[in-house]
C-alpha positions as CSV (number, residue, x, y, z in Angstrom):
1,A,-95.8,-13.9,-2.5
2,E,-94.6,-15.2,0.8
3,G,-94.7,-11.9,2.7
4,F,-91.1,-10.7,2.5
5,R,-88.9,-9.0,0.1
6,I,-85.2,-9.5,-0.4
7,Q,-83.0,-7.5,-2.7
8,L,-79.6,-8.7,-3.6
9,S,-77.5,-5.7,-3.4
10,E,-74.1,-7.2,-4.0
11,N,-72.3,-10.6,-4.2
12,P,-68.6,-9.7,-3.7
13,S,-67.5,-13.3,-3.9
14,E,-64.7,-14.2,-6.2
15,A,-63.6,-17.7,-7.4
16,G,-60.4,-18.8,-5.7
17,A,-60.6,-16.3,-2.8
18,T,-59.3,-17.3,0.6
19,S,-60.5,-16.0,3.9
20,A,-57.6,-13.5,3.9
21,D,-58.7,-12.3,0.4
22,L,-62.2,-11.7,1.8
23,I,-60.8,-9.6,4.6
24,D,-58.6,-7.5,2.2
25,Q,-60.8,-7.2,-0.9
26,Q,-64.4,-8.1,-0.1
27,L,-65.0,-6.9,3.4
28,P,-64.5,-3.3,2.4
29,I,-67.2,-3.7,-0.2
30,F,-69.5,-5.4,2.4
31,R,-69.0,-2.5,4.8
32,S,-69.8,0.1,2.2
33,L,-73.1,-1.5,1.3
34,H,-74.6,-1.2,4.8
35,P,-76.5,-4.6,4.4
36,T,-79.3,-5.7,6.6
37,F,-78.8,-9.4,6.0
38,A,-75.8,-11.6,4.9
39,T,-74.5,-15.1,4.3
40,L,-71.0,-16.3,4.7
41,L,-69.4,-19.3,3.0
42,V,-65.6,-19.3,3.1
43,G,-62.8,-21.8,3.6
44,A,-62.6,-24.2,0.6
45,N,-59.7,-22.2,-0.9
46,D,-58.0,-22.0,2.5
47,V,-58.2,-25.8,2.7
48,N,-57.0,-26.3,-0.9
49,R,-54.1,-23.9,-0.5
50,G,-52.9,-25.4,2.8
51,I,-53.7,-22.4,5.0
52,S,-53.3,-23.5,8.6
53,S,-56.3,-24.1,10.8
54,D,-55.0,-21.5,13.3
55,A,-54.8,-18.9,10.5
56,F,-58.2,-19.8,9.2
57,R,-59.7,-19.4,12.7
58,V,-58.2,-16.0,13.1
59,N,-59.5,-14.9,9.7
60,F,-62.9,-16.5,10.1
61,T,-63.3,-14.8,13.5
62,L,-62.4,-11.5,12.1
63,L,-64.8,-11.9,9.3
64,L,-67.7,-12.8,11.6
65,D,-67.1,-10.1,14.1
66,D,-66.6,-7.4,11.4
67,M,-69.7,-8.5,9.5
68,L,-71.7,-8.5,12.7
69,S,-70.5,-5.0,13.5
70,V,-72.0,-3.8,10.2
71,L,-75.3,-5.7,10.3
72,P,-78.2,-4.5,12.4
73,T,-78.8,-6.0,15.8
74,G,-80.5,-9.4,15.7
75,K,-77.6,-11.1,14.0
76,P,-79.0,-11.5,10.5
77,L,-76.0,-13.5,9.4
78,I,-76.2,-17.1,8.2
79,V,-72.9,-19.1,8.2
80,M,-72.4,-22.1,5.9
81,T,-70.1,-25.1,6.3
82,I,-67.7,-25.9,3.4
83,P,-69.1,-28.5,1.0
84,D,-66.9,-31.5,0.5
85,F,-65.2,-30.4,-2.7
86,T,-62.9,-33.5,-2.4
87,L,-65.8,-35.5,-3.9
88,T,-65.8,-33.6,-7.2
89,P,-63.6,-34.5,-10.1
90,V,-61.2,-31.5,-9.6
91,G,-61.2,-32.0,-5.8
92,R,-60.3,-35.7,-6.1
93,R,-57.2,-34.7,-8.2
94,A,-56.3,-32.0,-5.7
95,N,-56.5,-34.4,-2.8
96,Q,-53.9,-36.8,-4.2
97,G,-51.0,-36.9,-1.8
98,R,-52.7,-34.6,0.7
99,D,-55.2,-35.1,3.5
100,L,-57.6,-32.4,2.5
101,K,-60.5,-34.2,4.0
102,R,-58.9,-33.9,7.5
103,T,-58.3,-30.2,7.0
104,L,-61.8,-29.7,5.6
105,D,-63.3,-31.4,8.7
106,E,-61.2,-29.2,11.0
107,S,-62.2,-26.0,9.1
108,N,-65.9,-27.0,9.4
109,R,-65.4,-27.6,13.1
110,I,-64.0,-24.1,13.4
111,I,-66.9,-22.7,11.5
112,R,-69.5,-24.4,13.7
113,E,-67.7,-23.5,17.0
114,E,-67.2,-19.8,16.1
115,A,-70.8,-19.4,14.8
116,S,-72.2,-21.2,17.8
117,S,-70.2,-18.9,20.2
118,R,-72.1,-16.0,18.5
119,S,-75.4,-17.8,18.4
120,L,-75.4,-17.7,14.6
121,P,-77.3,-20.2,12.5
122,V,-75.2,-22.6,10.5
123,V,-76.4,-24.1,7.3
124,D,-74.7,-27.5,6.8
125,F,-73.7,-27.6,3.1
126,Y,-71.0,-30.2,4.0
127,T,-73.6,-32.9,4.8
128,L,-75.7,-32.0,1.8
129,S,-72.6,-32.2,-0.5
130,L,-72.0,-35.8,0.5
131,D,-75.2,-36.6,-1.5
132,F,-74.2,-34.6,-4.6
133,G,-74.0,-36.8,-7.7
134,L,-71.8,-35.9,-10.6
135,L,-74.8,-34.4,-12.4
136,D,-74.9,-31.7,-9.6
137,I,-71.4,-30.5,-10.4
138,A,-70.8,-27.8,-13.0
139,L,-68.8,-28.3,-16.2
140,D,-65.7,-26.9,-14.3
141,G,-65.7,-30.2,-12.3
142,L,-65.6,-28.3,-9.0
143,H,-68.5,-26.0,-8.3
144,P,-72.1,-26.9,-8.0
145,S,-74.2,-26.7,-11.2
146,A,-77.3,-24.6,-11.4
147,R,-79.2,-27.7,-10.2
148,G,-76.7,-28.1,-7.3
149,H,-77.1,-24.5,-6.3
150,T,-80.9,-24.9,-6.4
151,T,-80.7,-27.9,-4.2
152,M,-78.5,-26.1,-1.7
153,A,-80.8,-23.0,-1.7
154,T,-84.1,-24.8,-1.4
155,T,-83.0,-27.6,0.9
156,L,-81.0,-25.7,3.5
157,L,-80.5,-22.0,2.9
158,R,-84.1,-20.9,2.2
159,P,-85.5,-22.4,5.4
160,A,-82.7,-20.7,7.4
161,V,-83.3,-17.3,5.7
162,E,-87.1,-17.6,6.2
163,L,-86.5,-18.2,10.0
164,L,-84.6,-14.9,10.2
165,V,-86.6,-12.6,7.9
166,L,-90.2,-13.8,7.9
167,P,-92.4,-11.9,10.3
168,E,-93.5,-14.1,13.2
169,V,-97.1,-15.3,12.9
170,D,-99.1,-16.2,16.0
């Protein structure tokens, strides 16, 4: 109805996957699909598992560059910051005795820097997550509910996608 058509060909994401898991298990799937558009949200599990910021940067950089090498020219890749999972019931328990918030902030800084150096759009799910109420969290106490995903998609992701895929109108 809005002049463009998007077909979801694959969502290789897997709960609990780290950036290294994406490289080893999901990037080969991505390559085989020959996509024309993609989004990337990774890092929460790296933060939770104590993966160093240096290791995350290496992995994130490899993911970006490999994904861009597969995608058509024009950089149809949208990068997303990591939502603040420490505000969820499960995230609050995981944060006890650790400074996950500091590591989360560092990972999001890396995401913004690496995306910016490649002129890629960044959708700021982190800031949006600061406004999530408990009703926007799924029953697992960690991930966004259907309502939370809808909020994320309509508030931030959809406008970013439209900028990249809608034909320009004079």
